[in-house]
Short mmCIF file of C-alpha atoms in Angstrom, two decimals:
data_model
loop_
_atom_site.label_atom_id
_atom_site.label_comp_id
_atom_site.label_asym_id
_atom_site.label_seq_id
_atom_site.Cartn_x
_atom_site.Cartn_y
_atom_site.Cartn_z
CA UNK Y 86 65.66 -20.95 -120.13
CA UNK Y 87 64.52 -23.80 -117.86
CA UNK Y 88 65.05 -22.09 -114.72
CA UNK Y 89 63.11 -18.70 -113.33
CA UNK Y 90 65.20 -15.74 -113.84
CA UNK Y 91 66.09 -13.57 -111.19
CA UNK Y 92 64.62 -10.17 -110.74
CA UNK Y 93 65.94 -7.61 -108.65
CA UNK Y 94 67.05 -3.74 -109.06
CA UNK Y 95 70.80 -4.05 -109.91
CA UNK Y 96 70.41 -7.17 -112.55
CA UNK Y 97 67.76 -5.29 -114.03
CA UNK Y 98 70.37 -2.75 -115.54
CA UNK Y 99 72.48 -5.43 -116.68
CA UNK Y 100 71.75 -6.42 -120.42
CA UNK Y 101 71.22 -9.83 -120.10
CA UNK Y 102 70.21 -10.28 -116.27
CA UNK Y 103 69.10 -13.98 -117.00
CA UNK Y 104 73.04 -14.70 -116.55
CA UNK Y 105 73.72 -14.25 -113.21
CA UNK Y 106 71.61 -15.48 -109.47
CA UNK Y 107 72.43 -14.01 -106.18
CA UNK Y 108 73.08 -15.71 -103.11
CA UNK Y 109 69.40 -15.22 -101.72
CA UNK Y 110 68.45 -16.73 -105.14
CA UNK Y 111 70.05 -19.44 -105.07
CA UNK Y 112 69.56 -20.43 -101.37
CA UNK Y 113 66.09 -20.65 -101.82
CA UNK Y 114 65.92 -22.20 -105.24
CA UNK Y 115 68.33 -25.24 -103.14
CA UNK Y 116 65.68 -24.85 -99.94
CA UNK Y 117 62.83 -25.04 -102.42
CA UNK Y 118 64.44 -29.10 -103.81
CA UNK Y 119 66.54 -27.60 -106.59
CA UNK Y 120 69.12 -29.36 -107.76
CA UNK Y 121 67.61 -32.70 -106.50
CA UNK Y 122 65.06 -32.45 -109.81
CA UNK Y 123 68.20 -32.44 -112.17
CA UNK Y 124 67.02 -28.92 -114.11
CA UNK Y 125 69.45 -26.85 -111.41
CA UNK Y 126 72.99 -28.13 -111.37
CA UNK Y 127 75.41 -25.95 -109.24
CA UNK Y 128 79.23 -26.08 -110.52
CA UNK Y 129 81.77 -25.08 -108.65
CA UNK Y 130 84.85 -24.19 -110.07
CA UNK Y 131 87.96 -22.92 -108.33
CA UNK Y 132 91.13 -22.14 -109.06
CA UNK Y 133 92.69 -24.37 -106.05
CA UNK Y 134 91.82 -27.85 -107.25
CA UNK Y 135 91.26 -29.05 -103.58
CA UNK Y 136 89.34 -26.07 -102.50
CA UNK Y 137 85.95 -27.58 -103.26
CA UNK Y 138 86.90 -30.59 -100.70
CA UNK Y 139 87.06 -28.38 -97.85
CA UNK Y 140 83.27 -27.72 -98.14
CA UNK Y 141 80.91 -26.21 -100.99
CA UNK Y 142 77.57 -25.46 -101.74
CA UNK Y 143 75.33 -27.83 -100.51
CA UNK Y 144 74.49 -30.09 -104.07
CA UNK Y 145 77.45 -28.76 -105.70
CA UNK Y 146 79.71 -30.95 -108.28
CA UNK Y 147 83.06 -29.94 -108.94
CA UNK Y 148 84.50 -29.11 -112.31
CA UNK Y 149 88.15 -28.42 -112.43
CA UNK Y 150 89.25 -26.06 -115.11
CA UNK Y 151 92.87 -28.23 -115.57
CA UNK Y 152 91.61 -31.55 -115.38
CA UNK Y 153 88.52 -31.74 -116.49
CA UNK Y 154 88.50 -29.09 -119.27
CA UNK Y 155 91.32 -28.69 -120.75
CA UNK Y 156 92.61 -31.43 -123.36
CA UNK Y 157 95.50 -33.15 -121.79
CA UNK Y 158 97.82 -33.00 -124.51
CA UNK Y 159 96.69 -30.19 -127.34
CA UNK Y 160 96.65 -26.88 -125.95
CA UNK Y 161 93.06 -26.56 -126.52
CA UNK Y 162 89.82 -27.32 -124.47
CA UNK Y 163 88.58 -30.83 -124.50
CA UNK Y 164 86.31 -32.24 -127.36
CA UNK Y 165 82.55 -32.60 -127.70
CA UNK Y 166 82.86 -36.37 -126.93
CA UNK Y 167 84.94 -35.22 -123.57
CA UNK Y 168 82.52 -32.64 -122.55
CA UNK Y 169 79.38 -34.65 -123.15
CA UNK Y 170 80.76 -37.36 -121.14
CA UNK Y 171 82.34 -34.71 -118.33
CA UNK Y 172 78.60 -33.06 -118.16
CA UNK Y 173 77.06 -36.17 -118.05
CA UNK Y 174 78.77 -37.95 -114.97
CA UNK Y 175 77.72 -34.19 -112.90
CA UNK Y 176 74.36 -34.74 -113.75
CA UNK Y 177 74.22 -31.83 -115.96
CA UNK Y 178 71.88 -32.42 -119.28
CA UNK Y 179 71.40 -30.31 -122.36
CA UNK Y 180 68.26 -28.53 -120.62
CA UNK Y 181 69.83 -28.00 -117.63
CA UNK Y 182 70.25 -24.69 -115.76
CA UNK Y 183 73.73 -24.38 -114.72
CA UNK Y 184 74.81 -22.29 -112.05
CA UNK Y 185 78.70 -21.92 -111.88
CA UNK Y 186 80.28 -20.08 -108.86
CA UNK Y 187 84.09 -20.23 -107.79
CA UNK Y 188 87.21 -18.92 -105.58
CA UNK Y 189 88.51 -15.58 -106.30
CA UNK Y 190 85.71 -13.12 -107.48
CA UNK Y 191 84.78 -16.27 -109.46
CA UNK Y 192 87.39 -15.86 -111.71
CA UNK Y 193 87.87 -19.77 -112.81
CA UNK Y 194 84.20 -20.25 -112.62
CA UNK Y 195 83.49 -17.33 -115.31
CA UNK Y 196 86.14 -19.14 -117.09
CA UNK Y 197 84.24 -22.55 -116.93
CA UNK Y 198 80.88 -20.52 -117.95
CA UNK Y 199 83.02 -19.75 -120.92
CA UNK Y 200 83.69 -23.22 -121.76
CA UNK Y 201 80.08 -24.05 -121.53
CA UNK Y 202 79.55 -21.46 -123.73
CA UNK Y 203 81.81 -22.68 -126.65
CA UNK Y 204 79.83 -25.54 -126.48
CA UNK Y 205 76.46 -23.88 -126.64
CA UNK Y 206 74.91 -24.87 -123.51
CA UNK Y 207 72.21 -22.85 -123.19
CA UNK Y 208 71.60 -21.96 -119.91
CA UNK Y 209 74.63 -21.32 -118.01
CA UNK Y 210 74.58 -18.51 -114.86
CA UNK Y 211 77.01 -17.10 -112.50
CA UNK Y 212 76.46 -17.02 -109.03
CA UNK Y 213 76.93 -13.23 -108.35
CA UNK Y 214 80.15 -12.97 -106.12
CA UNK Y 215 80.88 -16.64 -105.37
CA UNK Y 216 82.36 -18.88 -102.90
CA UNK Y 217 83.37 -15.65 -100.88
CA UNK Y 218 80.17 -14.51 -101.07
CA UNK Y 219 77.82 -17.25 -100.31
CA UNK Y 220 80.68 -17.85 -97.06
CA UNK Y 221 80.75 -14.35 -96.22
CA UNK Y 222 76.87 -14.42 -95.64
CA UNK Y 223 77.15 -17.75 -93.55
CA UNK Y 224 75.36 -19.88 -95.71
CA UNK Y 225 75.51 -23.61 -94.94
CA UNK Y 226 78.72 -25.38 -96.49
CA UNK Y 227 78.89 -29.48 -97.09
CA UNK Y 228 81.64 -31.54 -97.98
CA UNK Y 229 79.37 -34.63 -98.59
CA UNK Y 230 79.81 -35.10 -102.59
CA UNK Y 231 76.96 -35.37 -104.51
CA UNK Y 232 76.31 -38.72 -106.65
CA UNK Y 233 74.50 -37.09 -109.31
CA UNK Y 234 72.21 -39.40 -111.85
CA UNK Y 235 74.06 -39.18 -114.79
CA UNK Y 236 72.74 -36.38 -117.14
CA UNK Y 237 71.35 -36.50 -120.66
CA UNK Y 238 74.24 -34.84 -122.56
CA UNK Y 239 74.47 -34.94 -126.86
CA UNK Y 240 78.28 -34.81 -128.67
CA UNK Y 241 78.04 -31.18 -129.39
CA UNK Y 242 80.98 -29.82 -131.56
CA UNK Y 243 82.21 -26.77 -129.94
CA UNK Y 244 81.59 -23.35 -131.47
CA UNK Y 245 85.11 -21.36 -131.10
CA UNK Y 246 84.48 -18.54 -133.35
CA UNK Y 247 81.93 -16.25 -131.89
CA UNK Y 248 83.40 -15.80 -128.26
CA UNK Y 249 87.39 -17.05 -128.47
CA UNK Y 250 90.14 -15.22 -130.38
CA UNK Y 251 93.24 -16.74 -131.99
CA UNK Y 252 96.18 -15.31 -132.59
CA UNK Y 253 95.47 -14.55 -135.94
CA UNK Y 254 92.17 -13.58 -135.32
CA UNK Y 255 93.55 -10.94 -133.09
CA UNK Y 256 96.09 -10.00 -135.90
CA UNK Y 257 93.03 -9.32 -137.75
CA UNK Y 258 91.51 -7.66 -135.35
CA UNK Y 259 94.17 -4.59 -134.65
CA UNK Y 260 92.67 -1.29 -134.88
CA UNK Y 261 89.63 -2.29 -132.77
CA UNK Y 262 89.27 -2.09 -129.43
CA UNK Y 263 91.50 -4.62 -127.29
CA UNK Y 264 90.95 -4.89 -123.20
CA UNK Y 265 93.83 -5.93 -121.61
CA UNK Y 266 92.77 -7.10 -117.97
CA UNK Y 267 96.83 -8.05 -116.26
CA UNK Y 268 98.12 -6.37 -113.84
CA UNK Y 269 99.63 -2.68 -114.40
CA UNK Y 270 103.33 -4.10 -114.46
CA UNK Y 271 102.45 -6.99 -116.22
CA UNK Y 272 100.66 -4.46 -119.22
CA UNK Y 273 103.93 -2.29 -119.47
CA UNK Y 274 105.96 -5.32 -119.43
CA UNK Y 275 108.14 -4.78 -116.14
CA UNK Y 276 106.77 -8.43 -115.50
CA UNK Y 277 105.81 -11.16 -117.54
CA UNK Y 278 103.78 -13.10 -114.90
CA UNK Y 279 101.13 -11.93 -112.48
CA UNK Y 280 102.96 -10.08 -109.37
CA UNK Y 281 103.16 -12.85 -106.37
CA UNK Y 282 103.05 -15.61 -109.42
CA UNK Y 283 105.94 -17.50 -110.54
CA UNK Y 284 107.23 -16.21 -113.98
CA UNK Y 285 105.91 -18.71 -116.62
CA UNK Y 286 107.81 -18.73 -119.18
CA UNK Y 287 107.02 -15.24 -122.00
CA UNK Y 288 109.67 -14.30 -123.62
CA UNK Y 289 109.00 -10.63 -123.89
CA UNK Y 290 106.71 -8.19 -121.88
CA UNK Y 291 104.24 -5.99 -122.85
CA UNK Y 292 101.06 -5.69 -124.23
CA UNK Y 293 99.27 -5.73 -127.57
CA UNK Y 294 99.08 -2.41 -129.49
CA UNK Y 295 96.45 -0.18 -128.66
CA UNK Y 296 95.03 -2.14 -125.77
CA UNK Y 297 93.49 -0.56 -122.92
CA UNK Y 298 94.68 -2.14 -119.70
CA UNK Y 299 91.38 -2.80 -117.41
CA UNK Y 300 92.66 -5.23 -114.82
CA UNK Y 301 89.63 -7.74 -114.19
CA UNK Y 302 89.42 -7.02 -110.95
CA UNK Y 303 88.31 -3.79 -111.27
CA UNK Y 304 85.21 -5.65 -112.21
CA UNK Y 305 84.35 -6.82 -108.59
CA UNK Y 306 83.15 -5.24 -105.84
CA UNK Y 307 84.56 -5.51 -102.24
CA UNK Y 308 82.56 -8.59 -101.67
CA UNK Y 309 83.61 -10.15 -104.95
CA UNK Y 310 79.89 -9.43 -106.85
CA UNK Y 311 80.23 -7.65 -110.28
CA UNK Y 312 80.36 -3.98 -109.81
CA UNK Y 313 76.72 -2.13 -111.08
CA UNK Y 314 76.21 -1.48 -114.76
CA UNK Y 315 76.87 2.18 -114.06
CA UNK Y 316 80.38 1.67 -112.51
CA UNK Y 317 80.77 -0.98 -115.26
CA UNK Y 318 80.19 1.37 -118.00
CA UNK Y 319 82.72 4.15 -116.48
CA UNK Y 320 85.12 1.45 -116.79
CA UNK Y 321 84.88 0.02 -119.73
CA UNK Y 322 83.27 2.68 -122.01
CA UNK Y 323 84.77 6.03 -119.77
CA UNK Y 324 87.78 4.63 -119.08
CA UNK Y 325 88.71 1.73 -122.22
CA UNK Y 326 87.10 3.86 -124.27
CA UNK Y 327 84.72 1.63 -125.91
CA UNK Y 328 81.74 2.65 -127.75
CA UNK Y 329 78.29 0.66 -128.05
CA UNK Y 330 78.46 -2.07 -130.98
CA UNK Y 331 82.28 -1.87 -130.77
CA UNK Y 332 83.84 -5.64 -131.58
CA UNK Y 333 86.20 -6.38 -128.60
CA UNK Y 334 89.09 -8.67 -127.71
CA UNK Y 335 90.11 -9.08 -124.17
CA UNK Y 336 92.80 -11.46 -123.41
CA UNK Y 337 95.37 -11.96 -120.21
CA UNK Y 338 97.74 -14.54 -119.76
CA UNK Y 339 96.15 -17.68 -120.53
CA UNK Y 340 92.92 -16.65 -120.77
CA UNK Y 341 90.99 -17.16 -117.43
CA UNK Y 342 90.78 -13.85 -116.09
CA UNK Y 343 89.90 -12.43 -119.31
CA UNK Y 344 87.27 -14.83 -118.91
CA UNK Y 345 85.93 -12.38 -116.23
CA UNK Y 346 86.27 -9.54 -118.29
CA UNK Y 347 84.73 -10.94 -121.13
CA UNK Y 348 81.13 -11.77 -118.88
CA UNK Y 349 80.99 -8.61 -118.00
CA UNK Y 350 81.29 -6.69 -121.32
CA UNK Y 351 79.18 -9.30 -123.28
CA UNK Y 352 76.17 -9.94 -120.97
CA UNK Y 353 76.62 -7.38 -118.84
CA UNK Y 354 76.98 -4.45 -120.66
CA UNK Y 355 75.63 -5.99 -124.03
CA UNK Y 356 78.28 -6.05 -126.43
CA UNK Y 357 77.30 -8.65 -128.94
CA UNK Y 358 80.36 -9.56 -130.43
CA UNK Y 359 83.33 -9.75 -127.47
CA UNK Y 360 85.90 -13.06 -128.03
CA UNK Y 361 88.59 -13.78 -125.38
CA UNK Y 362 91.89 -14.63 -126.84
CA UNK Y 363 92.83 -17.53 -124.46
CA UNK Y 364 96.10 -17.94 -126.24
CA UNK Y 365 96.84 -14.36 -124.35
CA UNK Y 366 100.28 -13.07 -123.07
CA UNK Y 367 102.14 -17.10 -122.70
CA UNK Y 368 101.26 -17.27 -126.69
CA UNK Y 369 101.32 -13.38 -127.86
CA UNK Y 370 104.88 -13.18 -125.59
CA UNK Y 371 106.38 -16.04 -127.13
CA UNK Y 372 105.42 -15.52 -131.09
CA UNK Y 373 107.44 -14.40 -133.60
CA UNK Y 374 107.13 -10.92 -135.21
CA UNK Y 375 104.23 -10.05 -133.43
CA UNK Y 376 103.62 -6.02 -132.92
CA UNK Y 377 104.36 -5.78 -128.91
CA UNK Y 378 104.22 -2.21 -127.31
CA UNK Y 379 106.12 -1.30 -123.74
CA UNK Y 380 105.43 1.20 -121.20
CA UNK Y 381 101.93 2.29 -120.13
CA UNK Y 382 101.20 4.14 -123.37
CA UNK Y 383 98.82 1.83 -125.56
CA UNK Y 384 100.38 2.54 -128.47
CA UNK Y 385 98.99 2.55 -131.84
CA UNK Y 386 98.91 -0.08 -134.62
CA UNK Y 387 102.41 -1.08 -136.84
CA UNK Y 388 101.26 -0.23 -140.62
CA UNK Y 389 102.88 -3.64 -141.85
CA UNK Y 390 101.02 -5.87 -139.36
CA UNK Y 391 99.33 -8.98 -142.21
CA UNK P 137 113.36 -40.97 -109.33
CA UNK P 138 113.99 -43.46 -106.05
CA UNK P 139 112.97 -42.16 -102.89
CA UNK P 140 116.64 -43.17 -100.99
CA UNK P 141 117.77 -40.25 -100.82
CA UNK P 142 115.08 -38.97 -98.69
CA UNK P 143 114.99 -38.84 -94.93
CA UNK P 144 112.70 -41.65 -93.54
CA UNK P 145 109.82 -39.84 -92.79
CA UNK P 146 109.59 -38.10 -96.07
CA UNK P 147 110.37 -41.23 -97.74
CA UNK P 148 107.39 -43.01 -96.15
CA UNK P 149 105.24 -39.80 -97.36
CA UNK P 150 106.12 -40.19 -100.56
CA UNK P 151 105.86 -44.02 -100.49
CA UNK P 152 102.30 -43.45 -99.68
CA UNK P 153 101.26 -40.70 -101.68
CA UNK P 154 102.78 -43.58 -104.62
CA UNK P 155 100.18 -46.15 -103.44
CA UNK P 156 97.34 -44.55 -103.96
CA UNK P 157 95.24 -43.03 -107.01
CA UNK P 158 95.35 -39.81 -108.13
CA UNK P 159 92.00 -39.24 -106.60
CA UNK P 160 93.13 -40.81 -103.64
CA UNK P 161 96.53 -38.62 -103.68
CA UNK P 162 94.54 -35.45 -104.11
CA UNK P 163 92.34 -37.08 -100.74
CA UNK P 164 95.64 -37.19 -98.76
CA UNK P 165 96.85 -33.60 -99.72
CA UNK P 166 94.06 -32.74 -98.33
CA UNK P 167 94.94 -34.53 -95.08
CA UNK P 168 98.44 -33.04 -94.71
CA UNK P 169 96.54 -29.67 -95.06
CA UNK P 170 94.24 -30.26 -92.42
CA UNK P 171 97.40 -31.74 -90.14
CA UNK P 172 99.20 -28.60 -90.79
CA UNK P 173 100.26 -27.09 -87.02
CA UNK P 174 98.92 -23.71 -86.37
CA UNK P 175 101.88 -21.60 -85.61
CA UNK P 176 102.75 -21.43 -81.71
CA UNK P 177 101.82 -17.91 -80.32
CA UNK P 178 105.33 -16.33 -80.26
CA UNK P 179 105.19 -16.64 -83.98
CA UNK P 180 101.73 -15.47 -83.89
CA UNK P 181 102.45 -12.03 -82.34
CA UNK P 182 105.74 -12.14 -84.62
CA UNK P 183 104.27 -12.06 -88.38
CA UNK P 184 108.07 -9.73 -89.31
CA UNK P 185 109.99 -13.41 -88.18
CA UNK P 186 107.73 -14.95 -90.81
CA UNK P 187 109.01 -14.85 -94.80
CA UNK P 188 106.46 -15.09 -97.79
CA UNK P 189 107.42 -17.56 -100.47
CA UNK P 190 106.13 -15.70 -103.42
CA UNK P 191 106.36 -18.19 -105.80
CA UNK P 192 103.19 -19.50 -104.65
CA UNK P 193 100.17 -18.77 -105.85
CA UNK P 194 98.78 -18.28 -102.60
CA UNK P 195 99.98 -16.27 -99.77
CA UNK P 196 102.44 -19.12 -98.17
CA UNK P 197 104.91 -17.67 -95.26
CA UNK P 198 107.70 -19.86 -92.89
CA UNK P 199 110.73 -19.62 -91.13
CA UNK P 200 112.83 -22.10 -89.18
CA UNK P 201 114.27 -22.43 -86.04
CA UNK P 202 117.20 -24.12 -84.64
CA UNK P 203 116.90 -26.38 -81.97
CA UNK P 204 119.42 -28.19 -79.81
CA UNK P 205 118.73 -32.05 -79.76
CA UNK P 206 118.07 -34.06 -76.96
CA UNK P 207 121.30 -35.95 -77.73
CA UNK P 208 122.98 -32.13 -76.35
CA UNK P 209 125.31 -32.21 -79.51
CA UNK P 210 123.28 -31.84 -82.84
CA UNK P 211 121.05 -28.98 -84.17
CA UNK P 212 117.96 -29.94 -85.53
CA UNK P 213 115.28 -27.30 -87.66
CA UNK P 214 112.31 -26.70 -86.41
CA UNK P 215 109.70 -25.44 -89.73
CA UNK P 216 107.07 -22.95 -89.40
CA UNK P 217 104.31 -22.59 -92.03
CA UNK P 218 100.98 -20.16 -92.17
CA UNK P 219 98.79 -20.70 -95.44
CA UNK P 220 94.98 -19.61 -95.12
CA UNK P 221 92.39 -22.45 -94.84
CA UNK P 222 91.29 -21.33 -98.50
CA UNK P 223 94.15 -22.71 -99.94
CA UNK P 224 94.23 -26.00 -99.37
CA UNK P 225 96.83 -27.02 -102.35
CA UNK P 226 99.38 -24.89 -100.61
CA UNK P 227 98.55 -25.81 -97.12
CA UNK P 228 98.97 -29.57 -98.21
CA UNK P 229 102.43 -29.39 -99.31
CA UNK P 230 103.00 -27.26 -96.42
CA UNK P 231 101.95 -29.95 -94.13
CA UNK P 232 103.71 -32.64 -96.44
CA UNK P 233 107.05 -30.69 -95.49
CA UNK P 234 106.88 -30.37 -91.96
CA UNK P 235 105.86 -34.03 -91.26
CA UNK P 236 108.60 -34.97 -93.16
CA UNK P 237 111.23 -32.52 -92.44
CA UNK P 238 110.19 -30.92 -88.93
CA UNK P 239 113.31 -31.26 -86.49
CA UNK P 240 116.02 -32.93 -89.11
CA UNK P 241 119.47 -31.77 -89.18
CA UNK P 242 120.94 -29.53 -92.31
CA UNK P 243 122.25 -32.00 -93.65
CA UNK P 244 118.94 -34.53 -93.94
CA UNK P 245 117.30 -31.53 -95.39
CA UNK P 246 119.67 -30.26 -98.00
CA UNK P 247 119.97 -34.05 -99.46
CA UNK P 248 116.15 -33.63 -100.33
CA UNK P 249 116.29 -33.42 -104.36
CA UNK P 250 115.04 -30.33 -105.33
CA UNK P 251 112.35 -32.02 -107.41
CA UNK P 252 111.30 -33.90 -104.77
CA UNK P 253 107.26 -32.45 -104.92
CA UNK P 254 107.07 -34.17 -108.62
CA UNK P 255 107.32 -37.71 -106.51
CA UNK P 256 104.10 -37.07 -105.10
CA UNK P 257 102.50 -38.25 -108.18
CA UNK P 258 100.04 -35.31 -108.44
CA UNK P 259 101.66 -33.53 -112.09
CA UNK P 260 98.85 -34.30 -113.54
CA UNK P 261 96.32 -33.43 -111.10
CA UNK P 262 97.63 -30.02 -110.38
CA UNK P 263 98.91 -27.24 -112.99
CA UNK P 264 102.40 -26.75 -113.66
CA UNK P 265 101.96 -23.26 -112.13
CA UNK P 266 101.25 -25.21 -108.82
CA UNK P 267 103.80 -27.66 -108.68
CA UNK P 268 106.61 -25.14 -109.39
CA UNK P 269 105.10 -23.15 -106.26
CA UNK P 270 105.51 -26.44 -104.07
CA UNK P 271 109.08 -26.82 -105.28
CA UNK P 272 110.05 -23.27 -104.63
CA UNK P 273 108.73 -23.60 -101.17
CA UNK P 274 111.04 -26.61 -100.29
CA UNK P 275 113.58 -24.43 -101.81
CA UNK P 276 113.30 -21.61 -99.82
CA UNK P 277 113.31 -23.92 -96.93
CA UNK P 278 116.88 -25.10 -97.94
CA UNK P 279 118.58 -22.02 -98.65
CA UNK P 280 117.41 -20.95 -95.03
CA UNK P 281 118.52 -23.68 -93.78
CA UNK P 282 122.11 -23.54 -95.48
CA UNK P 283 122.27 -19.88 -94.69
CA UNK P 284 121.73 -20.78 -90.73
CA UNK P 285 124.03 -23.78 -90.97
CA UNK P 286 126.74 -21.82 -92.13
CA UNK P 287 126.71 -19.39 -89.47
CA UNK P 288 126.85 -21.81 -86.99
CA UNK P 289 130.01 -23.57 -88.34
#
């Protein structure tokens, strides 16, 4: 870790407090020349792909999660090649400490951390509550964009298999613990897209057998930090049921709110082994003969599932 | 996909947006979502006149209004939009629309093809998610406007 952690009371519960900063953190990390030195590079990465335009964080580059890491044509996430080059012209190297925060509870930025993390990059942080947050507070706002020196950045093959689920892999995985973190009606499979959302295209609604439904959300606090490792744990291991050293799947509809979800249960509760399944409802919807359970019962799991 | 179908003003939008980049086209989006009239205060005070597309991913509402042209004879549709500042995507589009639609008769409206967002240029640039929000939005703005036209005739 290049890059002082933050202490304070309520990261000091989490499991692995080095992952997030706070606000006051990271206002006086950028008061005290951070990210001019290149060690500090703040991402921010929203869900509305003109959002950072309007003003961000002074310092801040923009990644956007559909442009810049998915692969254009493969449903996948772009290649080592793409995201040495993509981390590279934002001025972000190897050693760098990345600090990620986004729109929306920073749902697309925990999804971006994600991505960094199939990659291995070290040292990658949330900013605790995000772009609502640091606003909220009245913290200064820029839209002059940064012209980073490009960063020192290695082809790095990404590592899928320790933190992202395919569909197989969640075949597999039936009998332990799934999180499912849509909406109520999208769980019971009244709806196949997120309420307010245009319907995108499943062809069947519902949820994966035995899966608890946690909508991400319930996450966040009012003010769109991650709830306290006490009100974490009566969510996720009162209410989901999960027990410590359990090996958990979350997944959604493609993948990025799940991302959420998966921070949360991975660094800050301290699971060790939690994947997201970013192939999620648009892929599990769609498939053929897969186990699908309706209604708000989770079901249990088909004995002829291979 | 030719733009002569499209009234003028629209058709010059779309002319532009065809110019540029796709960095460039994202730039202007953000223009029409700065230009995007706040709603007058009758509106305001008013938010039950106001109808939420819900196609979009962010909370979009408008209405219309018909308006007697100076000319005495024709009507002419007047379009209404509220999108907060923190969706800028949505508020672009928004503002795309009412520069190039504000005041036109029924009839200039309903010729605009239903696809018409996709000659903007900006597929690629924004998700598919996003683009089928923009084109429900014109749509909604049709069917009000075919559902007013046809109780006035």
């Amino acid at each position: 870790m290049s890059y002082p952690v933050e202490q304070n009371e309520k990261f000091a519960k989490y499991a692995h407090p080095e992952r997030l900063v706070s606000t006051e953190w990271l206002a006086a990390a950028l008061e005290g020349g951070a990210p001019t030195d290149g060690k500090l590079v703040v991402v921010e990465s929203d869900e509305d792909v003109l959002l950072y335009e309007t003003g961000h964080i002074p310092g801040a580059v923009k990644i956007d999660w559909h442009t810049d890491l998915n692969d254009e044509v493969t449903r996948d996430y772009v290649d080592g090649a793409a995201f040495a080059a993509l981390a590279s012209a934002k001025g972000i190297s190897r050693d760098s400490t990345v600090v990620i925060y986004g729109d929306k509870s920073n749902w697309w930025a925990a999804y971006a951390l994600w991505v960094f993390t199939l990659f291995g990059h070290e040292d990658v942080r949330l900013l605790d509550g995000g772009r609502d947050k640091w606003i909220a507070e009245g913290r200064e706002l820029t839209t002059e964009v940064p012209q980073p020196a490009p960063g020192e950045y290695p082809v790095v093959e990404r590592n899928d298999a320790p933190i992202r689920a395919f569909k197989e892999d969640v075949l597999a995985h039936l009998g332990k613990p799934l999180i499912d973190v849509r909406s109520p009606e999208e769980y019971t499979g009244q709806r196949t897209h997120m309420p307010a959302y245009p319907e995108e295209g499943a062809l069947r609604g519902g949820h994966i057998p035995t899966a608890a439904s946690i909508p991400w959300a319930r996450a966040a606090a009012e003010d769109g930090s991650y709830r306290s490792r006490e009100e974490l744990e009566a969510l996720y291991l009162g209410e989901a049921g999960l027990h410590e050293g359990d090996e958990v799947v979350a997944y959604c509809r493609i993948g990025e709110r799940s991302s959420h979800t998966w921070f949360a249960l991975k660094y800050l509760l301290g699971f060790q082994n939690v994947r997201n399944y970013d192939g999620s409802w648009t892929e599990w919807g769609n498939a053929v003969r897969v186990p699908i359970v309706k209604g708000a019962e989770r079901g249990s799991v088909p004995a002829l599932v291979h | 996909m030719s733009t002569n179908t499209l009234p003028a003003a629209l058709a010059e939008i779309v002319d532009d947006f065809q110019a540029l980049t796709e960095p460039e086209r994202l730039q202007l989006l953000l223009e029409f979502s700065r230009g995007l009239p706040e709603l007058p205060e009758r509106l305001l005070d008013h938010p039950e006149l106001l109808e939420q597309v819900v196609e979009c991913q962010s909370p979009l509402f408008l209405t219309i209004e018909q308006e007697r042209k100076d000319d005495g004879g024709t009507l002419g549709y007047r379009l209404f939009f509220k999108a907060p500042p923190e969706a800028p995507t949505t508020r672009g589009f928004a503002g795309v629309l009412h520069e190039g639609l504000d005041g036109l008769t029924a009839s200039e409206i309903l010729s605009v093809p239903d696809d018409m967002p996709e000659l903007l240029g900006l597929t690629r640039a924004i998700t598919p998610l996003r683009m089928r929000g923009m084109t429900a939005m014109l749509g909604r703005i049709k069917r009000k406007v075919a559902a007013a036209d046809r109780l006035q005739s």
